[in-house]
Tab-separated table of C-alpha atoms and ligand atoms in Angstrom:
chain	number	residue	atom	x	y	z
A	1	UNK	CA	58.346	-97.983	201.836
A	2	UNK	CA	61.889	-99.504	201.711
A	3	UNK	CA	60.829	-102.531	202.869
A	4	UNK	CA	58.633	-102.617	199.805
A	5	UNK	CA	61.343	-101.680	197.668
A	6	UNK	CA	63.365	-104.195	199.061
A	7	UNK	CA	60.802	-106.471	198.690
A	8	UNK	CA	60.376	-106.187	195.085
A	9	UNK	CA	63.944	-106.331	194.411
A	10	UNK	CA	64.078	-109.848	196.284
A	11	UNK	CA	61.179	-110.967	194.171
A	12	UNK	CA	63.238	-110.139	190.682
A	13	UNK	CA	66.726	-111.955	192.178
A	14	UNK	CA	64.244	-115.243	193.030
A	15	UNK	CA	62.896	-115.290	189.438
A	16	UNK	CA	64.400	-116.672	186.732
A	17	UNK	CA	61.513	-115.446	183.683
A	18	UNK	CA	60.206	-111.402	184.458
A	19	UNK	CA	57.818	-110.111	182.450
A	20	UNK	CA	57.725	-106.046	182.471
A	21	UNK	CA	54.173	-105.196	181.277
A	22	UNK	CA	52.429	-101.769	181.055
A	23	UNK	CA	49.159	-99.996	179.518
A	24	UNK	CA	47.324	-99.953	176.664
A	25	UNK	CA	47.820	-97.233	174.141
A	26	UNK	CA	50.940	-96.390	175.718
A	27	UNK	CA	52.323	-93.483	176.297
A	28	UNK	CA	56.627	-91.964	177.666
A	29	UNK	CA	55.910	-93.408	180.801
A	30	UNK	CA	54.423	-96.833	180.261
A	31	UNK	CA	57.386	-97.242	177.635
A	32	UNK	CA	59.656	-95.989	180.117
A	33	UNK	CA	58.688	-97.327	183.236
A	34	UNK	CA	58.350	-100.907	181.681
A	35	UNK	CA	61.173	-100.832	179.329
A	36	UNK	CA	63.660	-98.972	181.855
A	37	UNK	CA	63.210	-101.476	184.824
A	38	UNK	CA	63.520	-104.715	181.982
A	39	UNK	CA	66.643	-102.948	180.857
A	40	UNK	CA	68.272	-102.357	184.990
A	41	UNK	CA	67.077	-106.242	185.020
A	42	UNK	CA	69.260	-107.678	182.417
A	43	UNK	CA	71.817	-105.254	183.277
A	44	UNK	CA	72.864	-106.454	186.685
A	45	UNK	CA	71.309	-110.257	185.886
A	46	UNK	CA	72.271	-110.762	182.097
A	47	UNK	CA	71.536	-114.681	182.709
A	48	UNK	CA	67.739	-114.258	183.220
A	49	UNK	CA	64.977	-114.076	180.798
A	50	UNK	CA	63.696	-110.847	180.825
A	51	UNK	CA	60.317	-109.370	178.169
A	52	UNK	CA	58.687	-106.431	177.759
A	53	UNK	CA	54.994	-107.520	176.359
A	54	UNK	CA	52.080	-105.003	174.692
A	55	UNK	CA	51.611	-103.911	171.124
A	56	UNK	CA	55.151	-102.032	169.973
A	57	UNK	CA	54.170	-97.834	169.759
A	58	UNK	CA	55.014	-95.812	166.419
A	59	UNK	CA	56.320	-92.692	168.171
A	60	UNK	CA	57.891	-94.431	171.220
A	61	UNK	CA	59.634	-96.759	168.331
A	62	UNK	CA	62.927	-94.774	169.089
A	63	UNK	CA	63.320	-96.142	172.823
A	64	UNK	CA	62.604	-99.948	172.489
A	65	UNK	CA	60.683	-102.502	171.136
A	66	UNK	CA	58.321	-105.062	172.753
A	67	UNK	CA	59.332	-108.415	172.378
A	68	UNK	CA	57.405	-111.255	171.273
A	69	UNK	CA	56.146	-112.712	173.926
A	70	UNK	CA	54.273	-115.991	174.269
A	71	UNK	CA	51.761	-117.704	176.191
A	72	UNK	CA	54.308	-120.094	177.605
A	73	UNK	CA	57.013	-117.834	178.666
A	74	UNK	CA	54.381	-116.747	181.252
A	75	UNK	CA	54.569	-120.308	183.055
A	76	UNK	CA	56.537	-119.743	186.241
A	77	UNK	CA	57.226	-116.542	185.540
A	78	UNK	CA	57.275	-112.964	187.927
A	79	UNK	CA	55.586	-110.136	185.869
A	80	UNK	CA	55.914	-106.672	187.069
A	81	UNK	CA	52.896	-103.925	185.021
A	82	UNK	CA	53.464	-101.117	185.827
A	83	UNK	CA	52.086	-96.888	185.179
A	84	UNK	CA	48.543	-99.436	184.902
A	85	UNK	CA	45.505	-98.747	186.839
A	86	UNK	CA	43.333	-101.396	186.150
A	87	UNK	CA	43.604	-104.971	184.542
A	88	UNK	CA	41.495	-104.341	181.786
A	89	UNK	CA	44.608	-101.759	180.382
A	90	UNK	CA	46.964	-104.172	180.874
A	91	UNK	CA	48.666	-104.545	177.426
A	92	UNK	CA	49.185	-108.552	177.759
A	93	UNK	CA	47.272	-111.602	176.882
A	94	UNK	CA	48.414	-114.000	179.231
A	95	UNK	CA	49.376	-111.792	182.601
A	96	UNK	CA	47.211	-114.081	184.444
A	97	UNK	CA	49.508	-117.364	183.853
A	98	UNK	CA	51.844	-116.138	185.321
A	99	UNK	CA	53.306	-117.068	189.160
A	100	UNK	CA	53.132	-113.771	190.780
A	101	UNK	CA	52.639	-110.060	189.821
A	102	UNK	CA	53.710	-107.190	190.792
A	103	UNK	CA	52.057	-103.435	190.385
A	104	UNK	CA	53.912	-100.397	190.746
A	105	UNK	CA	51.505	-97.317	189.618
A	106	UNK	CA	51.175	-93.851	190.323
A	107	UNK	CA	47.797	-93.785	189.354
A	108	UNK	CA	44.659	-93.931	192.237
A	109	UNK	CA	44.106	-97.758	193.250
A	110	UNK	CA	40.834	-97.765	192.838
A	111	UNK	CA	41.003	-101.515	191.612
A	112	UNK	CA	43.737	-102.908	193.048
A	113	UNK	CA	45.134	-106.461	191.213
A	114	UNK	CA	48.569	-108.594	191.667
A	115	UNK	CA	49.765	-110.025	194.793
A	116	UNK	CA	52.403	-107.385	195.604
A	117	UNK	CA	51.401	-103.297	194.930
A	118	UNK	CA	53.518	-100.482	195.305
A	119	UNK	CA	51.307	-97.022	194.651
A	120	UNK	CA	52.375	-93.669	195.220
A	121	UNK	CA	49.801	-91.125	193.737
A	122	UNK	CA	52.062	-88.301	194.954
A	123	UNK	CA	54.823	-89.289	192.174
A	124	UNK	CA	54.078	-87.301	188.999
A	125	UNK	CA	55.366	-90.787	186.997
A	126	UNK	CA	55.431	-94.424	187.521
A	127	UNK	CA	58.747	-93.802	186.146
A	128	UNK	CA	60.119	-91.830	189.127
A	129	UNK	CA	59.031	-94.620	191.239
A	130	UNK	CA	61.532	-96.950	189.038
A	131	UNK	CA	63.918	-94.317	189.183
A	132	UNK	CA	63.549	-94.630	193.377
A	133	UNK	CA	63.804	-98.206	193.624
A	134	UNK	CA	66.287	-98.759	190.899
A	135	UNK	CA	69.093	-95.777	192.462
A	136	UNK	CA	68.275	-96.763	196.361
A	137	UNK	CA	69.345	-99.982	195.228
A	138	UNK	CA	73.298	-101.036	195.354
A	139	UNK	CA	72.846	-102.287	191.732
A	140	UNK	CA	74.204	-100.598	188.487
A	141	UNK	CA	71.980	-98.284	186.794
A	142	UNK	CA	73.108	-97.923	183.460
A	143	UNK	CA	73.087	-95.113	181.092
A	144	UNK	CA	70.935	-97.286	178.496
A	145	UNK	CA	68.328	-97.805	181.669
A	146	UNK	CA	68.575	-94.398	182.914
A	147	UNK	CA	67.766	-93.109	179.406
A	148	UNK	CA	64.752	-95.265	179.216
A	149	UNK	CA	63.408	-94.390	183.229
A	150	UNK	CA	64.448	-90.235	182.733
A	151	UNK	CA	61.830	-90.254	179.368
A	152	UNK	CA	58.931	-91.464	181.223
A	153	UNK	CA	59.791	-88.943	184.224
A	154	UNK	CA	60.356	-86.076	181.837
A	155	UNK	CA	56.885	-86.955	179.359
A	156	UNK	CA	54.579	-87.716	182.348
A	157	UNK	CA	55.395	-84.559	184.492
A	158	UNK	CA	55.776	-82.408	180.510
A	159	UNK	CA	59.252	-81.564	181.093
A	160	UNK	CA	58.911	-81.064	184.529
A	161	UNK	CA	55.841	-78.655	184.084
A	162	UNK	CA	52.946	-80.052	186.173
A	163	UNK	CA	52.251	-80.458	189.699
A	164	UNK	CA	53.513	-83.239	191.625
A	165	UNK	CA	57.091	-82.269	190.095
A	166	UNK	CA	59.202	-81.808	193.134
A	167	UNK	CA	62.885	-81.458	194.480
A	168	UNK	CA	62.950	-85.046	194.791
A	169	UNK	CA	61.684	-85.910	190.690
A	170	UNK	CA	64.852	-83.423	190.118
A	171	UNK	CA	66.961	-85.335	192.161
A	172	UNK	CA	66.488	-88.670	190.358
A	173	UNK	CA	66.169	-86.674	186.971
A	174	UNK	CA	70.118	-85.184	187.915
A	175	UNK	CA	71.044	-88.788	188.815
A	176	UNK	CA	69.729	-90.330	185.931
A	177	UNK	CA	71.331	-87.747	184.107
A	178	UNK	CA	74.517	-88.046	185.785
A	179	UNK	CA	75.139	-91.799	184.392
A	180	UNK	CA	75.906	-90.311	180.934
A	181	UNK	CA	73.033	-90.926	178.239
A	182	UNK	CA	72.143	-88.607	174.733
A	183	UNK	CA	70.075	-86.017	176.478
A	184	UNK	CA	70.083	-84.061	173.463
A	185	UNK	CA	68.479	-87.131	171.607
A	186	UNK	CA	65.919	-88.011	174.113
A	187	UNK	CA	64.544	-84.319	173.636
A	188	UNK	CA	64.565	-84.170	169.879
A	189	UNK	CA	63.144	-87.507	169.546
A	190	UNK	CA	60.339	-86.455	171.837
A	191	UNK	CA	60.016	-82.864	170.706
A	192	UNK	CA	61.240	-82.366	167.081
A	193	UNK	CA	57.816	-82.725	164.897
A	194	UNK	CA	57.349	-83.025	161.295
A	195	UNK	CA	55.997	-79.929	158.865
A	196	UNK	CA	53.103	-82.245	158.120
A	197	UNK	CA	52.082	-83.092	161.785
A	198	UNK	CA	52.072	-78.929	162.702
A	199	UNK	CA	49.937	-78.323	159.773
A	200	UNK	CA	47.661	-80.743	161.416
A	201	UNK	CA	47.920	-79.794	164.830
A	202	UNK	CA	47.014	-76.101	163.851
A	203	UNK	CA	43.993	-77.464	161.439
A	204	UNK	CA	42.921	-79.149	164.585
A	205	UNK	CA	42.897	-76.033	166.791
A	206	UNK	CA	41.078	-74.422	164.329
A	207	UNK	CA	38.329	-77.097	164.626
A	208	UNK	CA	37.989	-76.433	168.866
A	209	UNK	CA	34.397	-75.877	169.850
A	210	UNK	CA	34.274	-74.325	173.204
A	211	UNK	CA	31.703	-75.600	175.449
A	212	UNK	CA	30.048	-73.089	178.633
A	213	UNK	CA	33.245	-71.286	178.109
A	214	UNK	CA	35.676	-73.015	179.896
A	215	UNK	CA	35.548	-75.863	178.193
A	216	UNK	CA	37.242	-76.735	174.825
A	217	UNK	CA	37.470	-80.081	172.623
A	218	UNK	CA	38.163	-81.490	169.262
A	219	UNK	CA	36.030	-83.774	167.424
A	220	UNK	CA	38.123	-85.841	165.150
A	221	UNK	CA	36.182	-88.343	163.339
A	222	UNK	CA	37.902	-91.325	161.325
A	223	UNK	CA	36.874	-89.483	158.005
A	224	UNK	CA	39.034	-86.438	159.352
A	225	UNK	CA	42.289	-88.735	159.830
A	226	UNK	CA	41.757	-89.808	156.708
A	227	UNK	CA	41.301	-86.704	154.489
A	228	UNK	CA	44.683	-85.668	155.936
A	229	UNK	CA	46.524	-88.858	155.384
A	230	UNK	CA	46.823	-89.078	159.643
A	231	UNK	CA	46.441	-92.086	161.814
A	232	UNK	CA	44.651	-92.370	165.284
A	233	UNK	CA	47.866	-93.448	167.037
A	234	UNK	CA	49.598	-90.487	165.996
A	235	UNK	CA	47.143	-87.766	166.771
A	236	UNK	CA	45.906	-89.351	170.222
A	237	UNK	CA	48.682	-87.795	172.328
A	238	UNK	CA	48.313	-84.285	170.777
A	239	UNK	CA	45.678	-83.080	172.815
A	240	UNK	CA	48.145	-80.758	175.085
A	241	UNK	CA	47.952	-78.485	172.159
A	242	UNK	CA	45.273	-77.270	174.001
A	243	UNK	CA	46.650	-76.755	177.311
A	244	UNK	CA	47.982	-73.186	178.661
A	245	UNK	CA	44.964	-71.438	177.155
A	246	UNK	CA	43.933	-69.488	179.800
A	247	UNK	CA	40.447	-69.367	179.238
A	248	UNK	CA	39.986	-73.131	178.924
A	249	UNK	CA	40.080	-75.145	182.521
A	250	UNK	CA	39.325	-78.556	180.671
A	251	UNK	CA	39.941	-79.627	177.611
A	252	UNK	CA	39.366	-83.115	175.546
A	253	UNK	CA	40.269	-84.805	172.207
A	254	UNK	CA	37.215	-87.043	171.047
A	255	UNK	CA	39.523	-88.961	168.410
A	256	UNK	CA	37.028	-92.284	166.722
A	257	UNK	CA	39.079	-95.317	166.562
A	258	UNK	CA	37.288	-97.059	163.529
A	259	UNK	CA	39.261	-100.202	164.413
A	260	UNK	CA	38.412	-100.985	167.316
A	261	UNK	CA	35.127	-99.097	167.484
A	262	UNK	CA	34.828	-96.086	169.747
A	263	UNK	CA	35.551	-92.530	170.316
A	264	UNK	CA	38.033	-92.437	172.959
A	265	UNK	CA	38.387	-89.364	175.110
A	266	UNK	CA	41.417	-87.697	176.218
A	267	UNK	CA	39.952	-85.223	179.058
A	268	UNK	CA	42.559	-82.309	180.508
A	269	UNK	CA	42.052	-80.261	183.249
A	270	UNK	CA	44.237	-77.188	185.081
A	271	UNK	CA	42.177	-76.882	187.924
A	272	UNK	CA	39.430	-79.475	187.927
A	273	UNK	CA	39.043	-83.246	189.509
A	274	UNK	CA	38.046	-84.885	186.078
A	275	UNK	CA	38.723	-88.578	186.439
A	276	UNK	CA	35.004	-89.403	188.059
A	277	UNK	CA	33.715	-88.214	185.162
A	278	UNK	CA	36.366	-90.628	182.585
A	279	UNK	CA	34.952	-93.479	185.441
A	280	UNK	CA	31.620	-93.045	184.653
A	281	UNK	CA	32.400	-93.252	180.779
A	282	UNK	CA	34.359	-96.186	180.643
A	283	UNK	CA	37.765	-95.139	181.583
A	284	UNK	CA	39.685	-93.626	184.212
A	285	UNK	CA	43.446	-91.999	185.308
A	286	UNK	CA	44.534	-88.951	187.121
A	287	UNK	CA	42.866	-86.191	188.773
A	288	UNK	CA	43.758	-83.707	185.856
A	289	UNK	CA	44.353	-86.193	183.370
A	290	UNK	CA	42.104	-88.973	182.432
A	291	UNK	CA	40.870	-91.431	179.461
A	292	UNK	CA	37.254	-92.438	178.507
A	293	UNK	CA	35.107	-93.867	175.666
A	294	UNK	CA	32.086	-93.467	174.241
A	295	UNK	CA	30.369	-95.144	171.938
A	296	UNK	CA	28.719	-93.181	169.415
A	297	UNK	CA	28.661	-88.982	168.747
A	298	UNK	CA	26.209	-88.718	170.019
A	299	UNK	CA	27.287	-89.190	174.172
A	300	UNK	CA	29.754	-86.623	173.338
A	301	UNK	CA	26.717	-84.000	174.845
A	302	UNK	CA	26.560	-85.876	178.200
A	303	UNK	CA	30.136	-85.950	178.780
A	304	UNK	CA	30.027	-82.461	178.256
A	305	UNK	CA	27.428	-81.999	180.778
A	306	UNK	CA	29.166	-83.609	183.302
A	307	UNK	CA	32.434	-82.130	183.195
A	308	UNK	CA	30.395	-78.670	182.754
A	309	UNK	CA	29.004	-79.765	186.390
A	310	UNK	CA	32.202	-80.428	187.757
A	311	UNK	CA	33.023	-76.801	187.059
A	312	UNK	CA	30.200	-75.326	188.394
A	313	UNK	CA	30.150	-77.575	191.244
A	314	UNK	CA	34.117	-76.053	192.065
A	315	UNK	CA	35.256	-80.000	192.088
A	316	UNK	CA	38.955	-78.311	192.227
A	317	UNK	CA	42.185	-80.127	192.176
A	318	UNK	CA	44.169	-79.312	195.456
A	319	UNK	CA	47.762	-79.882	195.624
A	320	UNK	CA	49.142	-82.533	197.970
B	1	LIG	P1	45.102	-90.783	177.748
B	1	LIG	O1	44.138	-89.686	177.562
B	1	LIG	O2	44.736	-92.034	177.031
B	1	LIG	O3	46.499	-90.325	177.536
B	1	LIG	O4	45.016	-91.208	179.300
B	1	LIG	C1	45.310	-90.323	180.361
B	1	LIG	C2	45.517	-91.102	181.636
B	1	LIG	O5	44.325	-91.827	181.932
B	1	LIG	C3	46.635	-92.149	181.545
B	1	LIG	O6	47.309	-92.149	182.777
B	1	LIG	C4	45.920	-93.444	181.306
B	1	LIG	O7	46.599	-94.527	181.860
B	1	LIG	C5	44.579	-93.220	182.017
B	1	LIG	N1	43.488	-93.925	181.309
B	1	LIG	C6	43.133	-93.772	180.009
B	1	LIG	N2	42.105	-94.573	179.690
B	1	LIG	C7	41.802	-95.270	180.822
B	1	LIG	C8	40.835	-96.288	181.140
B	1	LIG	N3	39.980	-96.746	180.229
B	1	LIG	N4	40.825	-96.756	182.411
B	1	LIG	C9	41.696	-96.304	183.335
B	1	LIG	N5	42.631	-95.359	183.099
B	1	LIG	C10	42.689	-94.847	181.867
């Protein structure tokens, strides 16, 4: 493994253009992952060119913005995606222009892409991966990087709730810590929520159907969003307002995204392996937390079927 650390960090001193990419739709740890190794980039080689690509985020608008990034600056150039499973998430045009790329995901490998890949499903965040390479390396880790990498550890692993948080993610956390940053800030920016937003979020749990009783999920259609002033992009990564209900061992947002024309699924589990089932459905992710589509309402029955068979069939999560 530190040869392939070392490896990667030889690849960003040989290029002169890096381009940090990560997923679609992204969430703490695409932001952070992407944005945190761009930032430890110019920090200890301020004379390269260094972009983050991908369509800027609302609520991750208080860490960074993308930059714009164009077709040409790709020519020659190293990009490095990472928190990305497959190529159709990346969150970039023109990845494929440019000279070499680089994955570094946490997520299973099931279609591997980019002529150097560094995956470690045991890390509960691409970001702690960053956080590896970036403090095993003799560069300078900044407080503005370290702010950016510690987000994506501490949204990915929901403050340090889920399994796959370890000594080790603790260890980097205190180290990343330890260079100075706002912690304070970083929580309430993540955490602090407006009166509107909890009036939603507690219409919304009024609105869960529960499905052969373990199951529960949220239908919210376009014309929903809309009667309540709310946008897809906002609600998306609410559906945790369902976890910690004892009763339910999976649980799913079905949110329509008129724009671009489906009903993507957010699918939650405590206990059960649900990403086979986001595979079959056009998506994908973790073991207990994956993403899907669907087309129209009506498919919303046969997902349910299937992840009602993974329950009775005791598909069940083991640690390690
Ligand atoms: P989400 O429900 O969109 O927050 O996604 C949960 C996890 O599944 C994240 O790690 C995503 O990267 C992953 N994921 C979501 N959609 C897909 C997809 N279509 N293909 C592969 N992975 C996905």
């Amino acid at each position: 493994m530190q040869d392939l650390k070392g490896t990667i960090l030889q690849k960003i001193k040989e290029y002169q253009t890096i381009i940090c990419l990560r997923h679609v739709s992204p969430d703490g740890d695409a932001y952070g992952s992407a944005f945190g190794l761009a930032q430890f980039i110019k920090d200890n080689f301020p004379n390269k060119k260094v972009l983050v690509d991908g369509e800027p985020s609302y609520f991750l608008a208080f860490l960074a913005t993308p930059n714009l990034v164009q077709q040409e600056d790709y020519q020659g150039a190293l990009v490095i995606v990472t928190d990305t499973a497959n190529i159709e998430q990346i969150d970039s045009k023109y990845w494929q222009k440019a000279e070499e790329v680089i994955k570094i995901d946490h997520h299973p490998n099931m279609i591997p892409f980019g002529e150097l890949q560094w995956i470690d499903e045991t890390k509960i965040a691409a970001s702690e991966m960053i956080a590896e390479l970036v403090l095993t390396s003799s560069l300078t880790v900044t407080p503005q990087a370290a702010r950016l990498i510690f987000t994506g550890i501490v949204t990915d692993s929901n403050r340090f709730m889920y399994s796959k948080t370890c000594q080790k993610t603790f260890m980097l956390a205190g180290q990343l810590v330890a260079t100075g940053f706002d912690l304070q800030s970083v929580y309430q920016n993540l955490y602090e929520d407006s009166w509107v937003n909890v009036r939603f979020k507690n219409y919304l749990l009024s609105q869960v159907v529960v499905y052969d009783d373990q199951i529960s999920y949220v239908k919210i259609t376009d014309e929903m969003l809309k009667e309540h002033a709310m946008n897809y992009e906002t609600v998306k990564p609410w559906v945790n307002i369902m976890s910690n209900i004892k009763e339910f061992k999976i649980w799913m947002w079905a949110i329509e995204n008129k724009v671009e024309g489906y009903i993507n699924l957010s699918i939650r589990s405590n206990a059960y392996i649900i990403n086979g089932v986001a595979e079959k459905y056009y998506g994908g992710g973790h073991q207990l937390a994956s993403g899907a589509k669907i087309y129209q309402w009506a498919d919303l029955e046969k997902v349910l079927k299937d992840l009602s068979s993974v329950i009775k069939n005791n598909i069940k999560y083991m640690e390690g």
